[in-house]
Coordinates of C-alpha atoms in Angstrom, one line a residue:
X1 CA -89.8 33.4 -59.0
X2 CA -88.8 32.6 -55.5
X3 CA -85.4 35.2 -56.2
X4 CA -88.3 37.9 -57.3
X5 CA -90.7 37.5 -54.3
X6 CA -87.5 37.1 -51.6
X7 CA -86.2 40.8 -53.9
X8 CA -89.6 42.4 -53.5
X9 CA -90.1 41.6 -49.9
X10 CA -87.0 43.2 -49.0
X11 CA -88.2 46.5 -51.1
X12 CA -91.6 46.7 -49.4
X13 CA -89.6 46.6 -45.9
X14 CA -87.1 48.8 -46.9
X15 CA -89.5 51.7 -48.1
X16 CA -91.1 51.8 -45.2
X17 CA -88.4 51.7 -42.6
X18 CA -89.2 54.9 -40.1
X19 CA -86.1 55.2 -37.9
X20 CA -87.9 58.5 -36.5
X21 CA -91.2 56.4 -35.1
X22 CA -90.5 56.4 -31.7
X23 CA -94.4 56.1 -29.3
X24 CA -96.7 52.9 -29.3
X25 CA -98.6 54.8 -31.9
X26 CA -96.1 55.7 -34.4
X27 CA -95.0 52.3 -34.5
X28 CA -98.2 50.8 -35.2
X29 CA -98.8 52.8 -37.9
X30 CA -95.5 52.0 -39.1
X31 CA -96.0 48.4 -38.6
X32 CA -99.2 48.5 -40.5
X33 CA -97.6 50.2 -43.3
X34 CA -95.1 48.1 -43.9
X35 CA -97.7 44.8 -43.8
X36 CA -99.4 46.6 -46.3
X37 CA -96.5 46.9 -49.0
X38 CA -95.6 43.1 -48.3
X39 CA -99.1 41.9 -48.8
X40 CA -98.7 44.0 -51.7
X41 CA -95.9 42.2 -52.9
X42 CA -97.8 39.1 -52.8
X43 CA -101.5 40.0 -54.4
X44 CA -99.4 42.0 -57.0
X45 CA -97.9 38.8 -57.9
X46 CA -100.5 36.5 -58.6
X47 CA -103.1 36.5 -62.3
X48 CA -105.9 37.6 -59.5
X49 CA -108.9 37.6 -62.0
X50 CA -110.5 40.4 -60.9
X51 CA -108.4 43.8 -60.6
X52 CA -109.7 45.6 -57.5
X53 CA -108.6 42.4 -55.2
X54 CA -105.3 42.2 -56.8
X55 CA -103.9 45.9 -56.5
X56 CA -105.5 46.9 -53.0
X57 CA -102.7 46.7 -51.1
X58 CA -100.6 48.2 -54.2
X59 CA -99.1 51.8 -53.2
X60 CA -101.0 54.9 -54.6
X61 CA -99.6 57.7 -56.2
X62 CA -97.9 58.9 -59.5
X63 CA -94.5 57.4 -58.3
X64 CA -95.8 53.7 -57.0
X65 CA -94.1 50.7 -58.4
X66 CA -97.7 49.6 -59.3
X67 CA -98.5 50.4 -63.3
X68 CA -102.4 50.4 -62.2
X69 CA -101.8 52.7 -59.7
X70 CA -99.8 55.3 -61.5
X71 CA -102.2 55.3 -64.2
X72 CA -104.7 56.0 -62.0
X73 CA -103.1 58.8 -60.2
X74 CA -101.8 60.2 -63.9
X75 CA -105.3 59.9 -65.4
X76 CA -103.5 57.3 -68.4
X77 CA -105.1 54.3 -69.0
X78 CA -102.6 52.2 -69.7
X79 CA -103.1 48.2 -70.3
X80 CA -101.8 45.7 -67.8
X81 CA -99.8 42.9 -69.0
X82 CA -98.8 39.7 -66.9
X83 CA -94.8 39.0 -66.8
X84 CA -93.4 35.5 -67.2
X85 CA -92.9 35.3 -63.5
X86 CA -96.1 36.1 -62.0
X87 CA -98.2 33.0 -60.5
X88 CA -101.5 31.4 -61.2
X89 CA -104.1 32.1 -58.4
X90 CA -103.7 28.4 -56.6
X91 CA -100.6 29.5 -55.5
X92 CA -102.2 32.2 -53.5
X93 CA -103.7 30.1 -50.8
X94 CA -100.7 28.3 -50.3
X95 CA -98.0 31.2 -50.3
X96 CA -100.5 33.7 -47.6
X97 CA -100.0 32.0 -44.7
X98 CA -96.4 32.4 -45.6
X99 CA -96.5 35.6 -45.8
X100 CA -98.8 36.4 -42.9
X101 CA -95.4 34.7 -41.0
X102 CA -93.3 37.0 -42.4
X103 CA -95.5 40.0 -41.5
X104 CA -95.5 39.8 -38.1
X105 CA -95.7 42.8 -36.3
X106 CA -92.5 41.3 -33.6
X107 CA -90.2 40.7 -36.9
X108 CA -91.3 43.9 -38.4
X109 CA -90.8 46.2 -35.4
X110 CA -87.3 44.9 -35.5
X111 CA -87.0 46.2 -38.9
X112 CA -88.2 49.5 -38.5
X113 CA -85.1 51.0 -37.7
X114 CA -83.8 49.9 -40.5
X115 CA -80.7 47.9 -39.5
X116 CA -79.4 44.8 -41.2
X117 CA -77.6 41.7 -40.0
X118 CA -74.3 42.7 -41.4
X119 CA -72.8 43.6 -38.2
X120 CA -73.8 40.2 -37.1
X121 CA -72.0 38.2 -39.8
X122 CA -69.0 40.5 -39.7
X123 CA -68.6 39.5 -36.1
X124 CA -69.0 36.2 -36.8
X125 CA -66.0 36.7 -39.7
X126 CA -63.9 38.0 -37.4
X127 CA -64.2 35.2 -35.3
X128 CA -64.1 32.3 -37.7
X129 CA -60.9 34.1 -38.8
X130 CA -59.3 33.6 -35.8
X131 CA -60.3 30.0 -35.0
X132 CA -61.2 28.4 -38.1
X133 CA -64.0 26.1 -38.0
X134 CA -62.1 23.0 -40.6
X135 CA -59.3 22.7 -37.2
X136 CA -60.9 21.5 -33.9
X137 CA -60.3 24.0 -31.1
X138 CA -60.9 23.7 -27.2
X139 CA -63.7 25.9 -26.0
X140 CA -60.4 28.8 -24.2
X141 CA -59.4 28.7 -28.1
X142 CA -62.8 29.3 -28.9
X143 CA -63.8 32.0 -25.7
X144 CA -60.0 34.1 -26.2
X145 CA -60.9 33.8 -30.6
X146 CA -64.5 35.6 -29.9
X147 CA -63.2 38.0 -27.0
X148 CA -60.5 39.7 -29.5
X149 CA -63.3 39.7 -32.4
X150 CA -65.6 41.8 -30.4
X151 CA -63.0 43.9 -28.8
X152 CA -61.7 45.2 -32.7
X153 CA -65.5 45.0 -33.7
X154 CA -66.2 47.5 -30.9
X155 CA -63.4 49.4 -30.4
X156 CA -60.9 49.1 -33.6
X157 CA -57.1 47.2 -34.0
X158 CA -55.9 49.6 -31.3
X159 CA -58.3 47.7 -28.4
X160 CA -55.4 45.5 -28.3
X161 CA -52.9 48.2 -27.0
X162 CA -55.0 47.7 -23.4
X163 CA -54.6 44.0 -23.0
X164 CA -51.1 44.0 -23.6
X165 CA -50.1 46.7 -21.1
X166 CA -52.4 44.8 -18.5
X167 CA -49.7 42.2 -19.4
X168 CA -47.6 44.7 -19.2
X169 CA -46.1 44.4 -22.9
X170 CA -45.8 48.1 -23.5
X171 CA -46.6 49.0 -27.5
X172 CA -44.1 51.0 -29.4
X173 CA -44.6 53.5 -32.1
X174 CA -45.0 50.4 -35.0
X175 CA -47.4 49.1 -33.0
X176 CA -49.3 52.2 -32.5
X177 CA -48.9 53.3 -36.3
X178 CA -50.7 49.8 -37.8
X179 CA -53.4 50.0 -35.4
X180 CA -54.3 53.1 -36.6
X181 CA -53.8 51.9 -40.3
X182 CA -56.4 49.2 -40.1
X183 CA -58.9 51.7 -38.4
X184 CA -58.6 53.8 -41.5
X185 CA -58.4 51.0 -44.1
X186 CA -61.6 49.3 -42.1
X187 CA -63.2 52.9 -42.0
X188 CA -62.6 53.5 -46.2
X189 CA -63.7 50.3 -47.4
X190 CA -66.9 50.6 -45.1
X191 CA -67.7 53.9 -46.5
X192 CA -67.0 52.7 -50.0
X193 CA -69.6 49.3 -50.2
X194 CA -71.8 51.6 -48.4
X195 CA -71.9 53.8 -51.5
X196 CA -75.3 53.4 -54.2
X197 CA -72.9 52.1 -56.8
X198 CA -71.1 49.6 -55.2
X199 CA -74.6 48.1 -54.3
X200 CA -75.6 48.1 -57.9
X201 CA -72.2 46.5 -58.5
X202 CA -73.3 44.0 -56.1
X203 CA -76.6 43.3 -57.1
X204 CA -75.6 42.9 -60.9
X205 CA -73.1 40.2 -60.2
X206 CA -75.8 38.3 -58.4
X207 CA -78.4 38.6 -60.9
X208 CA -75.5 37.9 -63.3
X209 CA -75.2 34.5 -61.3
X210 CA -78.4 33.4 -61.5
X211 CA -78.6 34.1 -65.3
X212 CA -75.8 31.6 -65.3
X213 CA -77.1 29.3 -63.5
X214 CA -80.1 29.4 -65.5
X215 CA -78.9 28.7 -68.4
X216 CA -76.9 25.7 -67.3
X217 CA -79.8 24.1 -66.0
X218 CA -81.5 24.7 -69.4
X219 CA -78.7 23.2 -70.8
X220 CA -77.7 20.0 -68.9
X221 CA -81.7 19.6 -68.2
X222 CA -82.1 17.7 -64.7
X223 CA -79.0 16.7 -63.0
X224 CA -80.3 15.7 -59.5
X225 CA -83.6 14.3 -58.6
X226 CA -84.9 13.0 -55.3
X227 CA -84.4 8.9 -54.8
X228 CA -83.5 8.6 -59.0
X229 CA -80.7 7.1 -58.3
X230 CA -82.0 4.6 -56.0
X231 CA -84.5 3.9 -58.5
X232 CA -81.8 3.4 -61.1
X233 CA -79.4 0.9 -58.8
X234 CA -83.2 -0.7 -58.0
X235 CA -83.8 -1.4 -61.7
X236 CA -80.3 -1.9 -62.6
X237 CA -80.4 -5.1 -59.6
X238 CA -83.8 -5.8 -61.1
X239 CA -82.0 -6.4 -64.8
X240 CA -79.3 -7.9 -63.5
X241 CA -81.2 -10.6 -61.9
X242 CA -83.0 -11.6 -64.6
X243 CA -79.9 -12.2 -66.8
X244 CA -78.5 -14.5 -64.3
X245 CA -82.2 -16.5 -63.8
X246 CA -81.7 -16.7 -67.4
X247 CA -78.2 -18.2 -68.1
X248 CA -78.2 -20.6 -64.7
X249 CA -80.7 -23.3 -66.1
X250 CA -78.1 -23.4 -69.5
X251 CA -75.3 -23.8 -67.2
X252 CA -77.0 -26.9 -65.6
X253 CA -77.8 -28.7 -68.7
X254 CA -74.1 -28.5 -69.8
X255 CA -73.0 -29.8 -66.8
X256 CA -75.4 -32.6 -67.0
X257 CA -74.3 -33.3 -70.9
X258 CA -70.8 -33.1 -69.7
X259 CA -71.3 -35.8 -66.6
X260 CA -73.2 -37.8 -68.8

């Protein structure tokens, strides 16, 4: 349930990215919006008893996610049916203030635009990738490793070509040539995992992982639980100590036949 809530949440912010909201007022109403569809997420969610309370903050509309919605737009009356992983309603008062954190109009202003934190991490790849983290490094390994990662983050393989004739190591026509090679290569595979169907590619090898591991867990049932194995060394002392209280007093008494 925790994958299908962390899914959702990312939908509800996702449909209502506006990259064009731009005054105080347009973001607001973006903002608001986009709190809506996550507390939507959330109501949706839970076996609320009564039906008005649970799909209030559901989108309207014949093309809404929401099956009560849509009926209600289409003019179908179609019954609604609770799925496996929706939660009773004690879980509600635990999981809003939860939410209310993750709705906060700071974090979602920074998600209006619609950026990700991909460029983040593929900065951070390019660093680790020149100064490992399993070696230890000195902190000029370190500085010089995350200088060249944002100079070919920010300006490509050829950003290189200026430091070295600042050191003035002039760059032939090879050197030119595979700079300009791992621009287009970096440009391509960019352009192709930006694509719909690489996404769905994506997302069907996660869910296909999860599966998975589901099924091993229903399989090996629980493999780690917290302090069992203390409690298993406690009782397996415990046993142990009563087996030797037991065989010390018949030790004495043959050692008192045998002095005898």
């Amino acid at each position: 349930m925790i994958d299908k809530l962390q899914k959702y949440y990312g939908n509800a912010i996702r449909r209502c990215v506006d990259k064009k909201a731009k005054s105080k007022q347009e973001v607001e109403d973006a903002v608001k919006r986009m709190q809506c569809a996550i507390k939507g997420v959330l109501y949706h969610s839970v076996k609320i008893v009564v039906e008005k309370k649970r799909h209030q903050y559901c989108p309207d509309g014949e093309s809404s996610w929401c099956s009560i919605k849509r009926d209600k737009a289409v003019g179908t009356n179609t019954p609604f049916l609770d799925k496996s992983h929706h939660l009773d309603p004690v879980f509600l008062e635990f999981l809003i203030p939860l939410f209310d954190r993750l709705s906060e109009k700071k974090l979602l202003k920074r998600c209006l635009p619609g950026l990700s934190q991909n460029a983040n991490e593929s900065v951070n790849s390019l660093v680790w990738n020149r100064c490992p983290k399993h070696r230890n490094r000195g902190i000029k390994s370190v500085e010089t490793a995350a200088a060249s990662a944002i100079m070919q983050f920010n300006i490509g393989a050829a950003g290189r070509h200026g430091v070295m004739k600042e050191l003035e190591i002039s760059g032939g026509y090879y050197t030119k040539a595979g700079s300009g090679k791992k621009n287009k290569k970096r440009v391509k595979q960019t352009n192709a995992r930006a694509q719909k169907k690489f996404k769905e590619a994506r997302q069907k090898i996660r869910q296909a992982k999860l599966v998975e591991e589901a099924r091993l867990k229903a399989l090996e049932g629980v493999t780690y639980q917290s302090a069992a194995f203390n409690e298993d060394n406690f009782n397996g002392s415990r046993k142990r100590k009563r087996k030797t209280d037991k065989t010390t007093p018949k030790e004495g008494k043959s050692k008192q036949t045998r002095k005898e």
